[in-house]
XYZ file of C-alpha atoms in Angstrom:
741
model
C 110.829 57.701 59.257
C 109.584 60.755 57.409
C 106.418 60.812 59.469
C 108.392 60.714 62.746
C 110.653 63.561 61.689
C 107.678 65.614 60.613
C 105.831 65.100 63.886
C 108.943 65.780 65.944
C 109.458 69.167 64.346
C 105.748 70.142 64.437
C 104.418 69.766 67.976
C 101.077 71.569 67.373
C 100.267 69.100 64.581
C 101.171 66.136 66.799
C 99.070 67.617 69.594
C 96.060 67.800 67.278
C 96.519 64.210 66.113
C 96.933 62.857 69.645
C 93.700 64.501 70.818
C 91.875 62.798 67.937
C 93.409 59.326 68.397
C 95.572 58.954 71.529
C 96.197 55.226 71.069
C 97.534 55.499 67.513
C 100.084 58.152 68.390
C 101.231 56.842 71.752
C 104.736 55.991 70.472
C 105.236 59.529 69.174
C 104.107 60.911 72.522
C 106.497 58.643 74.439
C 109.298 59.847 72.212
C 108.502 63.452 73.125
C 108.087 62.489 76.784
C 111.584 60.945 76.877
C 112.917 64.019 75.137
C 111.244 66.183 77.793
C 112.835 64.182 80.642
C 116.322 64.519 79.168
C 115.947 68.267 78.576
C 114.480 68.713 82.077
C 117.658 67.316 83.641
C 119.782 69.707 81.595
C 117.438 72.590 82.321
C 117.693 72.092 86.095
C 121.486 72.500 85.855
C 121.522 75.327 83.311
C 118.144 77.107 82.901
C 119.391 79.261 80.030
C 120.177 76.301 77.798
C 117.385 75.157 75.478
C 114.816 77.229 77.403
C 112.677 77.831 74.332
C 112.469 74.137 73.448
C 111.733 73.244 77.072
C 108.795 75.676 77.172
C 107.398 74.191 73.952
C 107.584 70.659 75.351
C 105.903 71.696 78.614
C 103.050 73.344 76.723
C 102.683 70.277 74.492
C 102.540 67.785 77.376
C 100.087 69.981 79.308
C 97.710 69.938 76.340
C 97.729 66.140 75.947
C 98.155 65.130 79.621
C 94.538 63.955 79.844
C 95.146 61.481 77.019
C 97.949 59.689 78.888
C 97.215 60.101 82.619
C 99.412 57.197 83.722
C 102.518 58.344 81.857
C 102.114 62.012 82.947
C 101.213 61.341 86.583
C 104.397 63.048 87.847
C 104.308 65.916 85.363
C 102.353 68.466 87.513
C 104.559 67.876 90.555
C 107.673 68.367 88.386
C 106.446 71.769 87.193
C 105.435 72.788 90.706
C 108.760 71.753 92.278
C 110.695 73.562 89.547
C 108.721 76.752 90.190
C 109.114 76.614 93.959
C 112.783 75.571 94.042
C 114.289 77.490 91.097
C 111.940 80.438 90.726
C 114.690 83.024 91.160
C 116.888 81.569 88.401
C 114.158 81.137 85.785
C 113.617 83.681 83.045
C 110.373 85.714 83.145
C 109.056 83.987 80.030
C 109.697 80.545 81.506
C 107.973 81.483 84.774
C 104.919 82.705 82.913
C 104.768 79.549 80.756
C 105.056 77.197 83.729
C 102.350 79.039 85.703
C 99.978 79.115 82.731
C 100.428 75.410 82.067
C 99.891 74.602 85.733
C 96.599 76.517 85.598
C 95.705 74.645 82.397
C 96.206 71.325 84.178
C 93.794 72.504 86.879
C 91.221 73.499 84.264
C 91.498 70.021 82.751
C 91.030 68.462 86.237
C 94.453 66.863 86.097
C 95.268 68.386 89.495
C 92.997 69.573 92.280
C 92.431 73.139 93.420
C 94.389 72.508 96.605
C 97.458 71.343 94.638
C 97.263 74.386 92.381
C 96.896 76.847 95.251
C 99.759 75.239 97.174
C 101.960 76.051 94.193
C 100.631 79.552 93.515
C 100.492 81.002 97.034
C 104.296 80.967 97.600
C 104.844 82.665 94.228
C 102.920 85.843 95.047
C 105.530 87.450 97.342
C 108.383 86.346 95.075
C 107.001 87.649 91.779
C 108.444 90.945 90.568
C 106.352 91.151 87.398
C 103.108 93.024 87.963
C 101.480 91.269 84.999
C 102.256 87.778 86.278
C 101.358 88.760 89.827
C 97.960 90.027 88.688
C 97.424 86.821 86.733
C 98.258 84.635 89.748
C 96.038 86.720 92.010
C 93.104 86.578 89.603
C 93.561 82.821 89.158
C 93.503 82.186 92.913
C 90.403 84.275 93.499
C 88.545 82.834 90.510
C 89.337 79.234 91.435
C 88.118 79.659 95.019
C 85.016 81.543 93.875
C 84.051 78.920 91.277
C 84.623 76.103 93.782
C 82.146 77.760 96.184
C 79.639 78.812 93.530
C 76.905 76.218 93.995
C 77.667 75.230 97.580
C 80.386 75.797 100.121
C 83.452 73.668 99.412
C 84.420 73.192 103.055
C 87.393 70.960 102.318
C 88.985 73.509 99.989
C 88.119 76.445 102.261
C 89.682 74.792 105.303
C 92.863 73.971 103.384
C 93.199 77.467 101.886
C 92.439 79.211 105.176
C 95.064 77.072 106.909
C 97.618 78.133 104.272
C 96.707 81.802 104.621
C 96.819 81.655 108.401
C 100.262 80.040 108.180
C 101.448 82.817 105.858
C 100.476 85.390 108.481
C 101.772 83.352 111.406
C 105.294 82.872 109.977
C 106.147 86.544 110.385
C 104.715 87.104 113.855
C 108.036 86.603 115.645
C 109.693 89.721 114.256
C 110.299 92.997 116.066
C 107.740 95.787 115.771
C 109.620 98.613 114.053
C 106.738 101.005 113.524
C 106.179 103.496 110.728
C 108.066 106.554 111.987
C 110.973 107.481 109.745
C 113.672 107.901 112.420
C 112.902 104.653 114.185
C 112.656 102.775 110.919
C 116.003 104.164 109.748
C 117.659 103.441 113.100
C 116.617 99.790 112.993
C 117.853 99.436 109.435
C 116.287 97.520 106.581
C 114.793 94.125 107.280
C 116.571 91.024 106.054
C 115.315 88.986 103.130
C 113.558 86.425 105.269
C 111.635 89.055 107.249
C 110.765 90.868 104.047
C 109.516 87.634 102.480
C 107.403 86.884 105.560
C 105.909 90.368 105.516
C 105.025 90.036 101.824
C 103.465 86.635 102.524
C 101.365 88.056 105.333
C 100.347 91.040 103.223
C 99.134 88.825 100.402
C 97.263 86.593 102.838
C 95.380 89.598 104.206
C 94.710 91.065 100.744
C 93.315 87.790 99.373
C 91.139 87.239 102.440
C 89.746 90.760 102.178
C 88.979 90.259 98.492
C 87.192 86.953 99.104
C 85.177 88.598 101.887
C 84.266 91.515 99.640
C 83.073 89.116 96.923
C 80.952 87.285 99.561
C 82.800 84.014 98.949
C 83.933 83.777 102.580
C 81.748 85.076 105.393
C 82.862 82.801 108.234
C 84.770 83.367 111.498
C 87.905 81.634 110.170
C 88.482 84.274 107.512
C 87.954 86.955 110.165
C 90.555 85.236 112.357
C 93.136 85.491 109.554
C 92.731 89.266 109.293
C 92.480 89.614 113.087
C 95.873 87.919 113.380
C 97.228 90.402 110.830
C 96.280 93.291 113.139
C 99.179 92.250 115.436
C 101.762 91.593 112.729
C 105.090 93.370 113.401
C 105.063 94.965 109.927
C 102.996 98.146 109.950
C 101.851 97.701 106.367
C 100.178 94.393 107.237
C 98.657 95.942 110.366
C 97.229 98.839 108.389
C 95.632 96.563 105.764
C 94.028 94.435 108.490
C 92.753 97.459 110.418
C 91.208 98.941 107.277
C 89.317 95.681 106.723
C 87.474 95.955 110.038
C 86.933 99.697 109.669
C 85.407 99.251 106.224
C 87.757 101.734 104.538
C 89.841 101.048 101.444
C 93.611 101.137 101.352
C 95.676 101.460 98.201
C 97.752 98.357 97.539
C 100.017 97.209 94.784
C 97.559 95.638 92.372
C 94.348 97.188 93.584
C 91.855 98.448 91.061
C 91.198 101.505 93.224
C 92.915 104.534 91.698
C 94.624 107.211 93.713
C 93.113 110.661 94.066
C 93.860 112.820 91.024
C 95.178 116.333 91.561
C 93.445 118.351 88.840
C 95.458 121.533 89.351
C 98.724 119.617 89.149
C 97.679 117.999 85.863
C 96.717 121.337 84.364
C 99.996 122.900 85.503
C 102.008 120.076 83.952
C 100.049 120.469 80.717
C 100.935 124.179 80.512
C 104.651 123.516 80.998
C 105.148 120.469 78.787
C 105.036 120.369 75.036
C 101.556 120.696 73.531
C 100.557 117.504 71.737
C 97.259 115.885 70.801
C 98.013 112.741 72.792
C 98.745 114.791 75.923
C 95.477 116.708 75.487
C 93.572 113.455 75.078
C 95.230 111.972 78.162
C 94.446 115.093 80.202
C 90.767 115.010 79.184
C 90.550 111.348 80.160
C 92.119 111.975 83.576
C 89.846 114.940 84.238
C 86.813 112.844 83.306
C 87.938 110.088 85.681
C 88.500 112.590 88.494
C 85.045 114.120 87.994
C 83.375 110.705 87.954
C 85.240 109.655 91.088
C 84.271 112.845 92.884
C 80.536 112.409 92.343
C 80.413 108.618 92.771
C 82.435 108.514 95.967
C 80.565 106.620 98.709
C 81.352 106.978 102.428
C 83.049 104.027 104.073
C 81.042 102.072 106.635
C 82.498 99.903 109.386
C 82.496 96.162 108.765
C 80.037 95.288 111.536
C 79.588 91.675 110.437
C 83.323 90.980 110.673
C 83.559 92.639 114.102
C 80.672 90.500 115.344
C 82.425 87.307 114.168
C 85.586 87.974 116.188
C 86.659 85.052 118.351
C 87.228 86.133 121.971
C 86.752 89.894 121.412
C 87.872 90.727 124.977
C 91.332 89.271 124.364
C 91.434 90.908 120.934
C 90.650 94.317 122.435
C 93.198 93.935 125.222
C 95.909 92.981 122.725
C 95.061 96.034 120.621
C 95.395 98.283 123.662
C 98.681 96.646 124.719
C 100.112 97.179 121.234
C 98.905 100.778 121.203
C 100.346 101.530 124.627
C 103.631 99.629 124.237
C 104.620 100.977 120.824
C 103.175 104.467 121.225
C 106.437 106.168 120.208
C 107.013 103.888 117.214
C 103.712 104.524 115.429
C 102.668 107.677 113.651
C 99.531 109.486 114.743
C 97.542 108.247 111.736
C 98.342 104.622 112.527
C 97.515 105.093 116.198
C 94.162 106.598 115.269
C 93.418 103.512 113.141
C 94.071 101.287 116.154
C 91.967 103.568 118.381
C 89.068 103.429 115.935
C 89.096 99.637 115.720
C 89.478 99.231 119.477
C 86.560 101.577 120.102
C 84.422 99.707 117.557
C 85.119 96.371 119.240
C 84.487 97.811 122.713
C 81.196 99.345 121.647
C 79.933 96.340 119.669
C 80.759 93.694 122.277
C 80.436 95.969 125.339
C 83.987 95.348 126.520
C 85.748 97.057 129.403
C 89.344 97.938 128.514
C 89.707 100.599 131.196
C 93.322 101.470 130.384
C 92.194 102.934 127.067
C 90.521 105.904 128.797
C 93.704 106.690 130.712
C 95.721 106.456 127.506
C 93.475 108.668 125.381
C 93.408 111.555 127.884
C 96.809 112.802 126.707
C 95.397 113.371 123.193
C 92.398 115.407 124.349
C 93.356 119.009 123.672
C 92.022 121.225 120.927
C 95.369 121.818 119.162
C 95.879 118.084 118.668
C 96.037 117.013 115.025
C 92.996 115.038 113.867
C 91.277 115.573 117.188
C 87.763 115.001 115.710
C 88.746 111.411 114.834
C 90.099 110.889 118.345
C 86.877 112.227 119.877
C 84.851 109.883 117.660
C 86.930 106.903 118.851
C 86.429 107.974 122.463
C 82.643 108.234 122.114
C 82.354 104.874 120.336
C 84.257 103.053 123.070
C 81.740 103.991 125.794
C 78.628 101.882 126.446
C 76.127 101.296 129.242
C 78.376 98.741 130.981
C 81.404 101.045 131.127
C 82.107 102.050 134.761
C 81.246 105.739 135.247
C 84.354 106.246 137.395
C 86.535 105.519 134.347
C 84.668 107.968 132.093
C 84.262 110.884 134.532
C 87.942 112.020 134.257
C 87.617 111.972 130.476
C 84.539 114.223 130.549
C 86.267 116.548 132.988
C 89.306 116.737 130.684
C 87.108 117.521 127.685
C 85.394 120.365 129.493
C 88.701 121.822 130.681
C 90.378 121.735 127.260
C 87.515 122.474 124.880
C 84.832 124.382 126.762
C 86.126 127.699 128.092
C 86.136 131.344 126.887
C 89.733 131.185 125.637
C 88.985 129.085 122.537
C 86.974 129.583 119.377
C 83.273 128.829 119.198
C 83.913 125.844 116.894
C 86.106 124.268 119.580
C 83.445 124.785 122.259
C 80.775 123.228 120.052
C 82.986 120.215 119.309
C 83.748 119.753 123.012
C 80.103 119.875 124.091
C 79.079 117.536 121.266
C 81.775 115.051 122.295
C 80.596 115.202 125.912
C 77.025 114.669 124.747
C 77.931 111.557 122.734
C 79.870 110.089 125.663
C 77.036 110.894 128.079
C 74.464 109.376 125.747
C 76.137 106.006 126.240
C 76.955 106.385 129.944
C 74.859 109.188 131.508
C 76.033 108.419 135.056
C 79.557 109.637 134.307
C 78.441 113.296 134.319
C 78.923 115.490 137.399
C 76.028 117.678 138.472
C 77.973 120.954 138.774
C 79.724 120.397 135.441
C 76.430 119.689 133.684
C 74.972 122.926 135.032
C 77.907 124.908 133.620
C 77.718 123.215 130.225
C 73.982 123.759 129.895
C 74.455 127.515 130.408
C 76.161 127.682 127.009
C 72.716 127.444 125.394
C 72.567 131.232 125.863
C 75.608 131.726 123.620
C 75.391 133.948 120.558
C 77.005 131.320 118.354
C 74.533 128.997 116.674
C 76.722 125.852 116.844
C 77.425 126.290 120.562
C 73.752 126.905 121.312
C 72.704 123.791 119.389
C 75.305 121.659 121.182
C 74.268 122.872 124.658
C 70.571 122.389 123.901
C 71.291 118.865 122.689
C 73.040 118.055 125.969
C 70.138 119.528 127.956
C 67.587 117.540 125.957
C 69.563 114.341 126.502
C 69.607 114.648 130.284
C 65.935 115.587 130.396
C 65.345 112.104 128.973
C 67.962 109.900 130.652
C 68.585 111.471 134.070
C 66.680 114.687 134.808
C 67.427 114.411 138.524
C 70.887 116.014 138.189
C 69.464 119.048 136.381
C 68.282 122.138 138.183
C 64.520 122.372 138.641
C 64.086 125.238 136.206
C 65.992 123.277 133.526
C 64.174 119.943 133.768
C 61.174 120.808 131.686
C 57.536 119.877 132.214
C 57.651 116.201 131.186
C 60.762 115.384 133.188
C 59.450 117.155 136.285
C 56.147 115.292 136.106
C 58.013 112.010 135.678
C 60.131 112.642 138.756
C 57.061 113.650 140.730
C 55.327 110.378 139.820
C 58.355 108.379 140.959
C 59.726 107.539 137.509
C 63.410 107.559 138.479
C 66.064 105.983 136.192
C 67.877 102.948 137.567
C 71.429 103.639 138.784
C 74.478 102.069 137.136
C 74.611 98.320 137.705
C 70.953 97.998 138.634
C 68.378 96.202 136.551
C 64.660 95.646 136.722
C 63.298 92.727 138.747
C 63.249 89.371 137.034
C 59.905 88.431 135.512
C 57.991 85.465 136.878
C 56.389 84.762 133.531
C 56.622 86.085 129.973
C 53.626 88.295 129.369
C 51.359 86.962 126.644
C 53.176 83.632 126.337
C 49.825 81.831 126.479
C 48.884 83.622 123.245
C 51.918 82.132 121.534
C 51.098 78.688 122.912
C 47.527 78.878 121.632
C 48.753 80.129 118.262
C 51.197 77.226 117.850
C 48.509 74.752 118.935
C 46.161 76.187 116.321
C 48.804 75.845 113.613
C 49.357 72.196 114.556
C 45.630 71.484 114.421
C 45.327 73.122 111.010
C 48.201 71.005 109.707
C 46.594 67.872 111.150
C 49.432 67.216 113.592
C 48.472 66.444 117.167
C 50.657 67.390 120.067
C 52.467 64.381 121.401
C 52.950 64.972 125.071
C 53.917 61.397 125.726
C 57.491 61.937 124.560
C 57.872 65.028 126.692
C 56.469 63.236 129.740
C 58.822 60.326 129.143
C 61.762 62.718 129.041
C 60.751 64.284 132.344
C 59.929 61.009 134.101
C 62.153 60.160 137.013
C 63.629 63.610 137.566
C 61.736 64.099 140.818
C 62.681 60.627 142.065
C 66.373 61.459 141.986
C 65.745 64.805 143.617
C 63.639 63.130 146.303
C 66.311 60.569 147.110
C 68.934 63.285 147.305
C 66.773 65.462 149.534
C 65.986 62.598 151.889
C 69.647 62.425 152.797
C 69.711 66.119 153.705
C 66.769 68.413 154.288
C 63.078 67.679 154.117
C 60.796 69.022 151.391
C 58.436 71.852 152.257
C 54.963 71.510 150.841
C 53.841 74.732 149.214
C 50.446 75.578 147.782
C 50.653 75.578 143.985
C 48.179 78.441 143.639
C 50.172 80.806 145.855
C 52.417 83.501 144.475
C 55.785 83.264 146.177
C 58.365 85.911 147.011
C 61.780 84.421 147.839
C 64.274 86.750 149.468
C 68.040 86.288 149.335
C 68.681 88.803 152.096
C 71.076 87.766 154.863
C 68.663 89.078 157.510
C 66.013 86.555 156.534
C 66.335 82.846 156.996
C 67.172 80.636 154.026
C 63.778 78.963 154.221
C 61.779 82.169 154.493
C 58.855 81.946 152.041
C 56.061 84.456 152.087
C 52.788 84.463 150.270
C 52.085 87.611 148.360
C 48.445 88.146 149.168
C 48.339 91.726 147.916
C 48.545 90.868 144.221
C 45.463 91.605 142.164
C 43.764 88.633 140.504
C 43.849 90.452 137.170
C 47.646 90.288 136.888
C 47.903 86.560 137.607
C 46.418 84.927 134.434
C 46.997 81.425 133.148
C 50.762 80.696 133.271
C 51.943 78.988 130.107
C 54.273 75.986 130.245
C 55.670 76.668 126.767
C 58.871 78.212 128.124
C 59.624 75.022 130.083
C 59.166 72.699 127.096
C 60.533 74.748 124.198
C 63.537 76.980 123.592
C 62.140 80.271 122.340
C 63.947 81.729 119.338
C 64.087 85.404 118.303
C 61.435 84.592 115.683
C 59.169 83.306 118.453
C 59.594 86.528 120.423
C 58.848 88.592 117.313
C 55.701 86.552 116.755
C 54.792 86.964 120.433
C 55.037 90.758 120.143
C 52.749 90.729 117.090
C 50.200 88.537 118.890
C 50.205 90.849 121.902
C 49.619 93.863 119.648
C 46.711 92.117 117.881
C 45.173 91.035 121.182
C 45.425 94.607 122.525
C 43.803 96.007 119.351
C 40.930 93.526 119.626
C 40.487 94.465 123.283
C 40.269 98.156 122.375
C 37.709 97.445 119.643
C 35.626 95.240 121.944
C 35.655 97.263 125.151
C 36.992 100.699 124.274
C 38.130 101.154 127.854
C 40.886 103.558 128.777
C 42.858 100.696 130.341
C 42.905 98.793 127.029
C 43.954 101.943 125.160
C 46.798 102.552 127.607
C 47.919 98.953 127.150
C 47.950 99.348 123.381
C 49.900 102.606 123.665
C 52.470 100.949 125.952
C 52.973 98.070 123.516
C 53.390 100.511 120.628
C 55.931 102.567 122.564
C 57.830 99.406 123.514
C 57.981 98.320 119.885
C 59.308 101.730 118.821
C 61.879 101.554 121.599
C 63.059 98.148 120.398
C 63.359 99.410 116.841
C 65.266 102.488 118.017
C 67.588 100.327 120.099
C 68.239 98.060 117.134
C 69.054 101.060 114.962
C 71.280 102.531 117.670
C 73.374 99.370 117.716
C 74.120 99.745 114.016
C 74.531 103.519 113.972
C 78.014 104.945 114.184
C 79.411 108.368 114.884
C 81.114 110.508 112.285
C 83.261 113.594 112.658
C 80.300 115.734 111.586
C 78.448 114.653 114.734
C 81.326 115.974 116.827
C 81.901 119.196 114.889
C 78.189 120.003 114.687
C 76.631 122.552 112.309
C 79.272 124.913 110.965
C 79.223 128.111 108.978
C 79.672 127.771 105.255
C 83.338 128.067 104.404
C 84.443 130.806 102.053
C 84.479 129.563 98.477
C 87.793 129.445 96.662
C 88.441 130.801 93.160
C 87.459 127.583 91.394
C 84.163 127.322 93.265
C 83.303 130.980 92.593
C 84.015 130.622 88.876
C 81.938 127.436 88.751
C 79.039 129.284 90.379
C 79.376 132.163 87.904
C 79.390 129.832 84.906
C 76.355 127.993 86.260
C 74.475 131.294 86.551
C 75.255 132.181 82.919
C 73.635 129.022 81.565
C 70.660 129.816 79.317
C 71.409 133.553 79.219
C 72.520 135.806 76.380
C 75.851 137.540 76.292
C 76.393 140.052 79.062
C 76.061 143.756 78.252
C 73.605 146.624 78.309
C 70.544 146.233 76.139
C 69.983 149.988 76.054
C 69.638 151.244 72.519
C 69.111 147.733 71.121
C 65.387 147.533 71.697
C 62.795 148.784 69.157
C 65.451 149.112 66.442
C 65.777 147.278 63.170
C 69.553 147.233 63.510
C 70.757 146.867 67.075
C 73.100 149.654 68.040
C 74.217 151.486 71.111
C 73.068 154.993 72.078
C 75.009 158.107 71.011
C 76.922 160.386 73.346
C 74.335 163.098 72.762
C 71.546 160.784 73.919
C 73.542 159.828 76.941
C 74.168 163.502 77.778
C 70.442 164.163 78.028
C 70.093 161.690 80.851
C 72.991 162.923 82.910
C 72.232 164.098 86.455
C 71.964 167.887 86.794
C 74.680 168.102 89.399
C 77.155 166.465 87.024
C 76.155 168.799 84.197
C 76.565 171.962 86.318
C 80.208 171.116 86.944
C 81.016 170.289 83.320
C 83.314 172.430 81.187
C 80.596 173.208 78.640
C 78.310 174.854 81.211
C 81.144 176.783 82.772
C 82.234 177.985 79.311
C 78.761 179.338 78.551
C 78.743 181.342 81.750
C 82.115 182.924 80.976
C 81.481 183.517 77.235
C 81.992 187.060 75.858
C 79.391 189.054 73.927
C 81.126 188.300 70.610
C 81.057 184.509 71.317
C 77.364 184.668 72.185
C 76.562 186.510 68.907
C 78.478 183.912 66.851
C 76.704 181.033 68.592
C 73.296 182.686 67.990
C 74.070 183.297 64.276
C 75.079 179.640 63.875
C 71.871 178.503 65.498
C 69.776 180.694 63.135
C 71.596 179.301 60.083
C 71.008 175.683 61.186
C 67.356 176.462 61.781
C 66.935 177.926 58.280
C 68.576 174.932 56.665
C 66.359 172.620 58.603
C 63.261 174.569 57.580
C 64.064 174.205 53.901
């Protein structure tokens, strides 16, 4: 009896004994288990009664649950249901204890990760304590990260992503209020359910972004969760989702990213408030953090990988434009620019045609518009080589009318020409010939930024379409290219389809050589078996309709689809040179060529051309090698151009250095004083044992003569009487005698 009373009052001791010998102390555990069940029923009715004892029992059972799995099978579900059903009525200490014990059960493998996350996800939007919320958030992220550490846990990822997608989806039916103050106040505050749904969606987006940033999730499903958040009716959720694709950071509730520190404000507050050591220490720490943040700040880069993983980007872009156009008056300018930037990124990356966007953006193209550089960047990024020139021409005309005329500052003209250049770089056929001639004339401007912008536009069209330039502006290379017939293809036209891939036989020989070195022979029997019978079916089908036409296998054929020619018109091209019809490889008909194969093919062609140059040294071989080198550089440049993005500096161009403020001037002065002695004249301090300044008499000797002539002493000598001159002479004789002695 004494032992039972002792163990009942000392749960940590009983917990230690049970872990050592679970079988011997099973009766004592069952006694505590029955006690827990009775208190649990009371606690569900009145949470304030015996709350401390209930928390102790929960912690005790969680510690020893692995010793009695059959008896405690329902224990985790009881804690989870209590948290989800009565979370609002529980005290903060009880909430924290229940969550911690639920996490402990997961660490002991009593429950699975899915069961734990199903209990923790609904608690995030309902938790008012920042400490508990941070703990829940860290637990969720750590559990998912550890589960995917060695290999991808697809079962867990699918379950968690389904939960997160549901959290976003539940709030999609609400009304889009926007983020303008008047509209938000007119619609009134949202009800509790809408607010809960918005918090759920916000947490779903935040957790997905964090898992993406930690490289735990890099799949299209996680991108779909954030993409759905871009169309959420709550602007806060929209903004967080847009920032994810744009690669910029947004301050959220529990983010580790600190806000920008206003140094002047801190110093002003320090001067006003009471002077204490703790305040001085806090100020020094904040100033150190601000300085570190200033120098370690990295520019944000767009999240290209997430944009590439978008499912159905055309529909995504159209929905973005519809939201932008429909709720134009409900969103602030900053939020609309975020949507413009993402829409332009998607259009440029996937080469989409959302033509209504160019009509919409025209109303924001005037130089007094706030944040107009960001709008011009979004406009330039949305244009690509498949954009119809007719849709872009009005935009270029609007830019020239608003930005490029004598009535605006030179910075505005430079920004306008740079914006036109970036748009024309992506779609050169949208430029009008007369307008281009006027813009190019600005290269004679006296302003450096305007001259650089106009010269950049001229250089661009000398490369992409010199035909619309005047003859005197084309330059030597462009004129020679036009004279030789090198004319750029118009919009919508492409080069003729190739009959064969040049150098494919080199790749075939290379693969055959690798197989022979590895001791593996090519097995053509399987390939022939796969192709057997295909011509029999075709023959039987053709016998019912038309007859086959026998064609010489060695002939090069030109098949025309013109309506003027008959459908069976086949001509032999007898004018082709034998040198350009080498052995045609069958590798492309038996193997799907991968990007790695094409990269290897390019290397083999380069090596073959180099060997040809070394062997023959002919000009034809050298030209071939030069063409292959230029093509490789072009491919590399094109690959870099796909990843490059435009910044506001590209639109604004080179600018004059802004006038430094007081803080910058003082910083420059202090930097110049480093390593120098104290300021002051060194006259009279050199060649002296004791440094001292010069006397007034010494200084008077070095005065300019014109200053001395106007002095009172000189004028007094001129006006002195005879008696004054005699006295001055006698004094001089006396001083001379004393000095002689």
